[in-house]
PDB file of C-alpha atoms in Angstrom:
ATOM      1  CA  MET A   1      29.823 108.463 145.346  1.00 49.00           C
ATOM      2  CA  SER A   2      28.420 108.197 141.926  1.00 49.00           C
ATOM      3  CA  GLN A   3      29.649 105.911 139.347  1.00 49.00           C
ATOM      4  CA  SER A   4      31.344 108.417 137.146  1.00 51.00           C
ATOM      5  CA  LYS A   5      33.195 109.776 140.207  1.00 49.00           C
ATOM      6  CA  LEU A   6      34.568 106.115 140.927  1.00 43.00           C
ATOM      7  CA  HIS A   7      35.687 105.583 137.309  1.00 49.00           C
ATOM      8  CA  GLU A   8      37.743 109.059 137.342  1.00 50.00           C
ATOM      9  CA  ALA A   9      39.430 108.083 140.635  1.00 46.00           C
ATOM     10  CA  SER A  10      40.167 104.649 139.511  1.00 48.00           C
ATOM     11  CA  ALA A  11      41.625 106.179 136.196  1.00 47.00           C
ATOM     12  CA  ALA A  12      43.584 108.783 138.186  1.00 47.00           C
ATOM     13  CA  GLY A  13      44.946 105.913 140.471  1.00 46.00           C
ATOM     14  CA  ALA A  14      46.097 103.955 137.440  1.00 46.00           C
ATOM     15  CA  VAL A  15      47.794 106.913 135.814  1.00 45.00           C
ATOM     16  CA  GLU A  16      49.421 107.671 139.191  1.00 47.00           C
ATOM     17  CA  GLY A  17      50.290 104.079 139.441  1.00 45.00           C
ATOM     18  CA  GLU A  18      52.015 104.137 135.816  1.00 46.00           C
ATOM     19  CA  THR A  19      53.908 107.301 136.928  1.00 47.00           C
ATOM     20  CA  VAL A  20      55.369 105.710 139.916  1.00 49.00           C
ATOM     21  CA  ASP A  21      56.355 102.274 137.917  1.00 59.00           C
ATOM     22  CA  TYR A  22      58.010 104.168 135.076  1.00 64.00           C
ATOM     23  CA  ARG A  23      61.849 103.703 134.994  1.00 72.00           C
ATOM     24  CA  PRO A  24      64.016 105.552 132.354  1.00 84.00           C
ATOM     25  CA  LEU A  25      65.873 103.867 129.939  1.00 84.00           C
ATOM     26  CA  SER A  26      69.862 104.205 130.077  1.00 86.00           C
ATOM     27  CA  VAL A  27      71.080 106.345 126.882  1.00 90.00           C
ATOM     28  CA  ALA A  28      74.712 104.824 127.449  1.00 90.00           C
ATOM     29  CA  ALA A  29      73.368 101.261 127.516  1.00 90.00           C
ATOM     30  CA  ILE A  30      71.341 102.089 123.833  1.00 92.00           C
ATOM     31  CA  ALA A  31      74.447 103.689 122.775  1.00 93.00           C
ATOM     32  CA  GLY A  32      76.781 100.648 123.795  1.00 91.00           C
ATOM     33  CA  LEU A  33      74.271  98.188 122.064  1.00 92.00           C
ATOM     34  CA  ALA A  34      74.436 100.280 118.731  1.00 94.00           C
ATOM     35  CA  VAL A  35      78.100 100.632 118.762  1.00 94.00           C
ATOM     36  CA  GLY A  36      78.616  97.172 119.685  1.00 93.00           C
ATOM     37  CA  LEU A  37      76.372  95.970 116.884  1.00 94.00           C
ATOM     38  CA  ALA A  38      78.957  97.848 114.503  1.00 94.00           C
ATOM     39  CA  SER A  39      81.796  96.177 115.920  1.00 94.00           C
ATOM     40  CA  PRO A  40      81.963  93.563 113.148  1.00 94.00           C
ATOM     41  CA  LEU A  41      83.552  96.495 111.015  1.00 93.00           C
ATOM     42  CA  ALA A  42      86.829  95.766 112.716  1.00 92.00           C
ATOM     43  CA  PHE A  43      86.898  92.632 110.502  1.00 90.00           C
ATOM     44  CA  VAL A  44      86.866  95.008 107.445  1.00 86.00           C
ATOM     45  CA  HIS A  45      90.180  96.665 108.196  1.00 83.00           C
ATOM     46  CA  PRO A  46      92.413  97.481 111.308  1.00 86.00           C
ATOM     47  CA  LEU A  47      91.368 101.166 111.167  1.00 88.00           C
ATOM     48  CA  PHE A  48      87.898  99.950 112.808  1.00 92.00           C
ATOM     49  CA  TRP A  49      89.413  98.308 115.779  1.00 92.00           C
ATOM     50  CA  SER A  50      88.681 101.350 117.709  1.00 93.00           C
ATOM     51  CA  VAL A  51      84.934 100.483 117.128  1.00 94.00           C
ATOM     52  CA  PRO A  52      84.678  97.489 119.401  1.00 94.00           C
ATOM     53  CA  LEU A  53      87.030  99.278 122.116  1.00 95.00           C
ATOM     54  CA  LEU A  54      84.735 102.203 122.102  1.00 95.00           C
ATOM     55  CA  ALA A  55      81.622 100.030 122.415  1.00 94.00           C
ATOM     56  CA  VAL A  56      83.217  98.200 125.392  1.00 95.00           C
ATOM     57  CA  LEU A  57      83.967 101.625 127.175  1.00 95.00           C
ATOM     58  CA  ILE A  58      80.394 102.843 126.651  1.00 94.00           C
ATOM     59  CA  SER A  59      78.692  99.496 127.661  1.00 93.00           C
ATOM     60  CA  VAL A  60      80.705  99.297 130.781  1.00 94.00           C
ATOM     61  CA  ALA A  61      80.074 102.901 131.755  1.00 93.00           C
ATOM     62  CA  ALA A  62      76.262 102.307 131.399  1.00 91.00           C
ATOM     63  CA  LEU A  63      76.605  98.981 133.511  1.00 92.00           C
ATOM     64  CA  VAL A  64      78.332 101.099 136.165  1.00 92.00           C
ATOM     65  CA  ARG A  65      75.533 103.887 135.971  1.00 88.00           C
ATOM     66  CA  ILE A  66      72.808 101.278 136.134  1.00 88.00           C
ATOM     67  CA  ARG A  67      74.209  99.476 138.971  1.00 87.00           C
ATOM     68  CA  ARG A  68      74.794 102.788 140.881  1.00 86.00           C
ATOM     69  CA  TYR A  69      71.193 104.121 140.444  1.00 80.00           C
ATOM     70  CA  GLY A  70      69.794 100.722 141.019  1.00 70.00           C
ATOM     71  CA  PRO A  71      66.251 100.244 139.842  1.00 73.00           C
ATOM     72  CA  LYS A  72      65.731 103.795 138.569  1.00 77.00           C
ATOM     73  CA  LEU A  73      67.533 102.993 135.341  1.00 78.00           C
ATOM     74  CA  ILE A  74      66.903 100.216 132.720  1.00 84.00           C
ATOM     75  CA  GLY A  75      68.860  98.884 129.789  1.00 87.00           C
ATOM     76  CA  ARG A  76      71.198  96.312 131.589  1.00 89.00           C
ATOM     77  CA  ARG A  77      70.507  93.805 129.005  1.00 91.00           C
ATOM     78  CA  ALA A  78      71.011  96.078 125.991  1.00 92.00           C
ATOM     79  CA  ALA A  79      74.557  97.085 127.705  1.00 91.00           C
ATOM     80  CA  MET A  80      75.290  93.544 128.244  1.00 93.00           C
ATOM     81  CA  VAL A  81      74.667  92.623 124.646  1.00 94.00           C
ATOM     82  CA  GLY A  82      76.705  95.540 123.117  1.00 93.00           C
ATOM     83  CA  LEU A  83      79.583  94.398 125.618  1.00 94.00           C
ATOM     84  CA  ALA A  84      79.518  90.829 124.612  1.00 95.00           C
ATOM     85  CA  VAL A  85      79.450  91.639 120.617  1.00 95.00           C
ATOM     86  CA  ALA A  86      82.191  94.039 121.047  1.00 94.00           C
ATOM     87  CA  LEU A  87      84.408  91.800 123.269  1.00 95.00           C
ATOM     88  CA  GLY A  88      84.076  88.863 120.728  1.00 95.00           C
ATOM     89  CA  CYS A  89      84.811  91.104 117.814  1.00 94.00           C
ATOM     90  CA  GLY A  90      87.580  92.900 119.590  1.00 93.00           C
ATOM     91  CA  VAL A  91      89.381  89.819 120.418  1.00 93.00           C
ATOM     92  CA  SER A  92      88.596  87.790 117.162  1.00 94.00           C
ATOM     93  CA  ALA A  93      89.133  90.613 114.508  1.00 93.00           C
ATOM     94  CA  PRO A  94      93.031  91.109 115.260  1.00 93.00           C
ATOM     95  CA  THR A  95      93.490  87.285 115.429  1.00 92.00           C
ATOM     96  CA  TYR A  96      91.703  87.097 112.047  1.00 91.00           C
ATOM     97  CA  TRP A  97      93.877  90.042 110.700  1.00 90.00           C
ATOM     98  CA  SER A  98      97.159  88.361 111.993  1.00 90.00           C
ATOM     99  CA  ILE A  99      96.207  85.036 110.187  1.00 92.00           C
ATOM    100  CA  TYR A 100      95.147  86.735 107.030  1.00 90.00           C
ATOM    101  CA  GLN A 101      98.413  88.780 106.880  1.00 89.00           C
ATOM    102  CA  TYR A 102     100.458  85.694 107.610  1.00 92.00           C
ATOM    103  CA  HIS A 103      98.950  84.056 104.657  1.00 92.00           C
ATOM    104  CA  LEU A 104      99.298  86.933 102.283  1.00 92.00           C
ATOM    105  CA  ARG A 105     103.044  87.205 102.978  1.00 93.00           C
ATOM    106  CA  SER A 106     103.387  83.520 102.751  1.00 94.00           C
ATOM    107  CA  GLN A 107     101.652  83.681  99.185  1.00 94.00           C
ATOM    108  CA  ALA A 108     103.861  86.794  98.166  1.00 95.00           C
ATOM    109  CA  ARG A 109     106.929  84.970  99.337  1.00 95.00           C
ATOM    110  CA  SER A 110     106.287  81.753  97.271  1.00 95.00           C
ATOM    111  CA  PHE A 111     105.527  84.112  94.123  1.00 95.00           C
ATOM    112  CA  CYS A 112     108.724  86.026  94.486  1.00 96.00           C
ATOM    113  CA  LEU A 113     110.871  83.041  95.027  1.00 96.00           C
ATOM    114  CA  SER A 114     109.352  81.473  91.790  1.00 95.00           C
ATOM    115  CA  TRP A 115     110.476  84.826  89.996  1.00 96.00           C
ATOM    116  CA  PHE A 116     113.947  84.520  91.304  1.00 96.00           C
ATOM    117  CA  ASN A 117     114.128  80.787  90.442  1.00 95.00           C
ATOM    118  CA  LEU A 118     113.084  81.720  86.812  1.00 95.00           C
ATOM    119  CA  LEU A 119     115.850  84.243  86.444  1.00 95.00           C
ATOM    120  CA  GLN A 120     118.319  81.955  87.980  1.00 94.00           C
ATOM    121  CA  THR A 121     117.521  78.980  85.722  1.00 93.00           C
ATOM    122  CA  GLY A 122     117.592  81.437  82.501  1.00 93.00           C
ATOM    123  CA  GLU A 123     114.114  81.935  81.731  1.00 94.00           C
ATOM    124  CA  PRO A 124     113.698  85.797  81.667  1.00 94.00           C
ATOM    125  CA  HIS A 125     110.648  85.769  79.326  1.00 93.00           C
ATOM    126  CA  LYS A 126     108.627  83.630  81.929  1.00 94.00           C
ATOM    127  CA  ALA A 127     109.805  85.957  84.632  1.00 95.00           C
ATOM    128  CA  HIS A 128     108.932  88.872  82.695  1.00 95.00           C
ATOM    129  CA  GLN A 129     105.413  87.710  82.330  1.00 94.00           C
ATOM    130  CA  LEU A 130     105.031  87.819  86.092  1.00 94.00           C
ATOM    131  CA  THR A 131     105.295  91.436  85.634  1.00 92.00           C
ATOM    132  CA  VAL A 132     102.332  91.672  83.393  1.00 89.00           C
ATOM    133  CA  THR A 133      98.652  91.930  84.718  1.00 84.00           C
ATOM    134  CA  SER A 134      97.063  88.322  84.750  1.00 78.00           C
ATOM    135  CA  TYR A 135      94.592  89.292  82.003  1.00 79.00           C
ATOM    136  CA  ALA A 136      97.202  89.990  79.366  1.00 83.00           C
ATOM    137  CA  ARG A 137      99.713  87.228  80.726  1.00 87.00           C
ATOM    138  CA  LEU A 138     100.670  84.503  78.257  1.00 88.00           C
ATOM    139  CA  PRO A 139     100.757  81.000  79.045  1.00 88.00           C
ATOM    140  CA  PRO A 140     104.426  79.880  80.233  1.00 86.00           C
ATOM    141  CA  ASP A 141     104.681  77.061  77.939  1.00 87.00           C
ATOM    142  CA  ASP A 142     107.172  75.983  74.972  1.00 83.00           C
ATOM    143  CA  ASN A 143     105.498  78.678  72.672  1.00 89.00           C
ATOM    144  CA  LEU A 144     106.290  81.718  74.875  1.00 91.00           C
ATOM    145  CA  TRP A 145     109.609  82.192  73.232  1.00 89.00           C
ATOM    146  CA  SER A 146     107.788  82.313  69.740  1.00 89.00           C
ATOM    147  CA  HIS A 147     105.476  85.006  71.117  1.00 88.00           C
ATOM    148  CA  TYR A 148     108.252  87.216  71.989  1.00 89.00           C
ATOM    149  CA  ALA A 149     110.143  86.576  68.603  1.00 86.00           C
ATOM    150  CA  ARG A 150     107.161  87.627  66.474  1.00 89.00           C
ATOM    151  CA  GLU A 151     106.036  90.593  68.554  1.00 89.00           C
ATOM    152  CA  ASP A 152     108.272  93.460  68.430  1.00 87.00           C
ATOM    153  CA  VAL A 153     106.496  94.964  71.404  1.00 89.00           C
ATOM    154  CA  LEU A 154     107.070  92.003  73.620  1.00 89.00           C
ATOM    155  CA  TYR A 155     110.689  91.669  72.500  1.00 90.00           C
ATOM    156  CA  SER A 156     111.351  95.085  73.204  1.00 91.00           C
ATOM    157  CA  GLY A 157     109.835  94.852  76.678  1.00 91.00           C
ATOM    158  CA  LEU A 158     112.024  92.048  77.414  1.00 92.00           C
ATOM    159  CA  ARG A 159     115.030  93.379  76.309  1.00 93.00           C
ATOM    160  CA  SER A 160     114.560  96.645  78.618  1.00 93.00           C
ATOM    161  CA  TYR A 161     113.732  94.254  81.337  1.00 93.00           C
ATOM    162  CA  THR A 162     116.730  92.283  81.057  1.00 92.00           C
ATOM    163  CA  GLN A 163     118.947  95.498  81.310  1.00 92.00           C
ATOM    164  CA  THR A 164     117.460  96.303  84.732  1.00 92.00           C
ATOM    165  CA  PRO A 165     120.286  95.976  87.467  1.00 90.00           C
ATOM    166  CA  VAL A 166     118.440  93.429  89.619  1.00 92.00           C
ATOM    167  CA  VAL A 167     117.444  91.074  86.451  1.00 94.00           C
ATOM    168  CA  ARG A 168     120.581  91.477  84.991  1.00 92.00           C
ATOM    169  CA  ALA A 169     122.456  90.504  88.239  1.00 91.00           C
ATOM    170  CA  LEU A 170     120.451  87.461  88.764  1.00 94.00           C
ATOM    171  CA  LEU A 171     120.573  86.143  85.110  1.00 94.00           C
ATOM    172  CA  GLU A 172     124.595  86.648  85.408  1.00 92.00           C
ATOM    173  CA  LEU A 173     124.850  84.880  88.662  1.00 93.00           C
ATOM    174  CA  GLY A 174     122.603  81.851  87.809  1.00 93.00           C
ATOM    175  CA  PRO A 175     122.040  79.044  90.172  1.00 92.00           C
ATOM    176  CA  GLN A 176     125.187  80.179  92.406  1.00 91.00           C
ATOM    177  CA  ALA A 177     123.140  82.814  93.827  1.00 92.00           C
ATOM    178  CA  ARG A 178     121.503  82.084  97.220  1.00 94.00           C
ATOM    179  CA  VAL A 179     118.254  84.023  97.749  1.00 94.00           C
ATOM    180  CA  ARG A 180     117.108  84.594 101.280  1.00 94.00           C
ATOM    181  CA  TYR A 181     113.960  86.007 102.618  1.00 93.00           C
ATOM    182  CA  GLY A 182     114.368  89.036 104.537  1.00 89.00           C
ATOM    183  CA  GLY A 183     110.803  90.131 105.868  1.00 88.00           C
ATOM    184  CA  SER A 184     107.677  92.117 104.888  1.00 86.00           C
ATOM    185  CA  PRO A 185     107.969  95.628 105.719  1.00 83.00           C
ATOM    186  CA  LEU A 186     104.475  96.381 104.003  1.00 81.00           C
ATOM    187  CA  VAL A 187     101.143  94.585 103.820  1.00 84.00           C
ATOM    188  CA  THR A 188      98.052  96.833 102.745  1.00 84.00           C
ATOM    189  CA  ASN A 189      95.073  97.088 100.813  1.00 78.00           C
ATOM    190  CA  PHE A 190      94.503  99.819  98.424  1.00 72.00           C
ATOM    191  CA  LYS A 191      91.405 100.028  95.981  1.00 69.00           C
ATOM    192  CA  GLU A 192      90.699  96.253  96.144  1.00 76.00           C
ATOM    193  CA  ARG A 193      94.274  95.538  95.716  1.00 85.00           C
ATOM    194  CA  GLU A 194      96.509  93.840  98.263  1.00 90.00           C
ATOM    195  CA  ILE A 195     100.090  95.104  98.283  1.00 92.00           C
ATOM    196  CA  VAL A 196     102.908  93.370  99.606  1.00 94.00           C
ATOM    197  CA  ARG A 197     106.493  94.743 100.108  1.00 93.00           C
ATOM    198  CA  GLN A 198     109.299  92.292 100.803  1.00 94.00           C
ATOM    199  CA  LEU A 199     112.955  92.059 101.384  1.00 93.00           C
ATOM    200  CA  TYR A 200     115.426  89.542  99.936  1.00 94.00           C
ATOM    201  CA  ALA A 201     119.146  89.108 100.422  1.00 92.00           C
ATOM    202  CA  VAL A 202     121.028  87.649  97.379  1.00 93.00           C
ATOM    203  CA  SER A 203     124.380  86.294  98.539  1.00 92.00           C
ATOM    204  CA  PHE A 204     127.141  84.806  96.012  1.00 91.00           C
ATOM    205  CA  ARG A 205     130.862  84.091  95.946  1.00 89.00           C
ATOM    206  CA  ARG A 206     133.325  85.977  93.845  1.00 84.00           C
ATOM    207  CA  ASN A 207     137.086  85.571  94.046  1.00 84.00           C
ATOM    208  CA  GLY A 208     136.598  83.598  97.113  1.00 83.00           C
ATOM    209  CA  LYS A 209     134.891  86.168  98.872  1.00 89.00           C
ATOM    210  CA  LEU A 210     131.045  86.244  99.952  1.00 90.00           C
ATOM    211  CA  ARG A 211     129.308  89.243  98.639  1.00 88.00           C
ATOM    212  CA  SER A 212     125.610  90.398  98.883  1.00 88.00           C
ATOM    213  CA  PHE A 213     122.921  92.793  98.012  1.00 90.00           C
ATOM    214  CA  LEU A 214     119.424  93.397  98.889  1.00 92.00           C
ATOM    215  CA  VAL A 215     116.346  93.508  96.673  1.00 94.00           C
ATOM    216  CA  GLU A 216     112.954  95.005  97.600  1.00 93.00           C
ATOM    217  CA  ILE A 217     110.075  93.731  95.699  1.00 95.00           C
ATOM    218  CA  THR A 218     106.642  95.149  95.734  1.00 94.00           C
ATOM    219  CA  VAL A 219     103.963  92.543  94.479  1.00 95.00           C
ATOM    220  CA  THR A 220     100.224  93.177  94.099  1.00 94.00           C
ATOM    221  CA  ARG A 221      97.377  90.538  94.458  1.00 92.00           C
ATOM    222  CA  VAL A 222      94.117  91.060  92.620  1.00 88.00           C
ATOM    223  CA  PHE A 223      90.976  89.148  91.982  1.00 83.00           C
ATOM    224  CA  ASN A 224      90.813  87.504  88.593  1.00 77.00           C
ATOM    225  CA  ASN A 225      86.949  87.663  87.701  1.00 75.00           C
ATOM    226  CA  VAL A 226      87.514  85.542  84.667  1.00 71.00           C
ATOM    227  CA  SER A 227      89.203  82.449  86.576  1.00 73.00           C
ATOM    228  CA  ASN A 228      87.555  83.647  90.019  1.00 76.00           C
ATOM    229  CA  THR A 229      91.051  83.456  91.501  1.00 81.00           C
ATOM    230  CA  HIS A 230      93.461  85.623  93.133  1.00 85.00           C
ATOM    231  CA  GLU A 231      96.642  86.277  91.047  1.00 90.00           C
ATOM    232  CA  TRP A 232     100.011  87.927  91.893  1.00 93.00           C
ATOM    233  CA  MET A 233     101.995  90.399  89.782  1.00 94.00           C
ATOM    234  CA  ILE A 234     105.177  92.091  90.400  1.00 94.00           C
ATOM    235  CA  ASP A 235     104.834  95.677  90.398  1.00 91.00           C
ATOM    236  CA  HIS A 236     108.323  96.807  91.227  1.00 90.00           C
ATOM    237  CA  MET A 237     111.983  95.994  92.221  1.00 90.00           C
ATOM    238  CA  ASP A 238     114.740  98.005  93.614  1.00 88.00           C
ATOM    239  CA  LEU A 239     118.239  97.446  94.957  1.00 84.00           C
ATOM    240  CA  LEU A 240     118.614  98.902  98.365  1.00 80.00           C
ATOM    241  CA  ASP A 241     122.451  98.562  98.573  1.00 64.00           C
ATOM    242  CA  ARG A 242     125.074  99.736  96.419  1.00 53.00           C
ATOM    243  CA  PHE A 243     125.324  97.386  93.199  1.00 45.00           C
ATOM    244  CA  PRO A 244     128.307  94.950  93.622  1.00 43.00           C
ATOM    245  CA  SER A 245     131.011  96.264  91.345  1.00 49.00           C
ATOM    246  CA  SER A 246     131.987  92.629  90.423  1.00 43.00           C
ATOM    247  CA  ILE A 247     129.058  92.147  88.293  1.00 43.00           C
ATOM    248  CA  LYS A 248     128.274  95.450  86.847  1.00 41.00           C
ATOM    249  CA  GLY A 249     128.055  95.534  83.078  1.00 34.00           C
TER     250      GLY A 249
END
C-alpha cells in the first residue's frame, strides 16, 4: 500500500473515531445555567422570585435527562452550577426581603410616632415640616416659628394643616391620647421611592369612657443626594373610622 493511501486510511479512521466519541450537549443544561445565572435578579424585587424557581425546574429536568441517557449527553456540570446558584438565590432572596421590609416598617414606625409626639406636645409647625420634602425642610430649631410668622405661604399652609381632622384631634387631645401601632398593610417601591402605609389606633378618655379612632398614614422614604441619607416624609393621612363626635369642632 502506498504512503498516500496509508495517510488517507489513517485520516478516515481519525474522523470515524471522532464521530464515535462525539456526545451532544444538553440544551436544557445550558438553559438551566443561563437562567440560574440570572437568579440574582430575585434580590431586586419579589416579582423576580420566579427566576430561581424556573432555573431549578430546568436544571433538575436537565439532570434527569442526562442521567437517563447516560454518556450520550453532556452538560451535567452546567446544570449543577445553574441549580446551585438558583437554590442559593431562591432561599436567600426572600430572607433578604423579609429583613429589608422589617427594617423599613420599623423606620416608618419611628418616624410616624415622632410625628404623633410633636402634635401631642403642641408643636404643629415641626409636625408640618415632616410633610415637606427633605430638600425644602427647615431646621426644627427655635427659629422655625419665626419663619412661619414671616412667610405668608408657610403660615397659610400651617393654618390649613391644623384644621385637618387628624391634626386637630391630636392637638386637642394632647398627651392624654394613647397612640398604638396597628400594622403596615402596604410596603412597596415606586420610582426609586419606598412607600409604607401604616395603621395607628388613638385612644382617649372622655366622660369616663374609653374612645378611639383609627389613623392611616402613608409615608415615603427617598434618598437625599445632598446629605447621602434616606429621609422620610408624610404623604397622606386619613381617618378610617367615624370621627369622634366628642372632639368635633
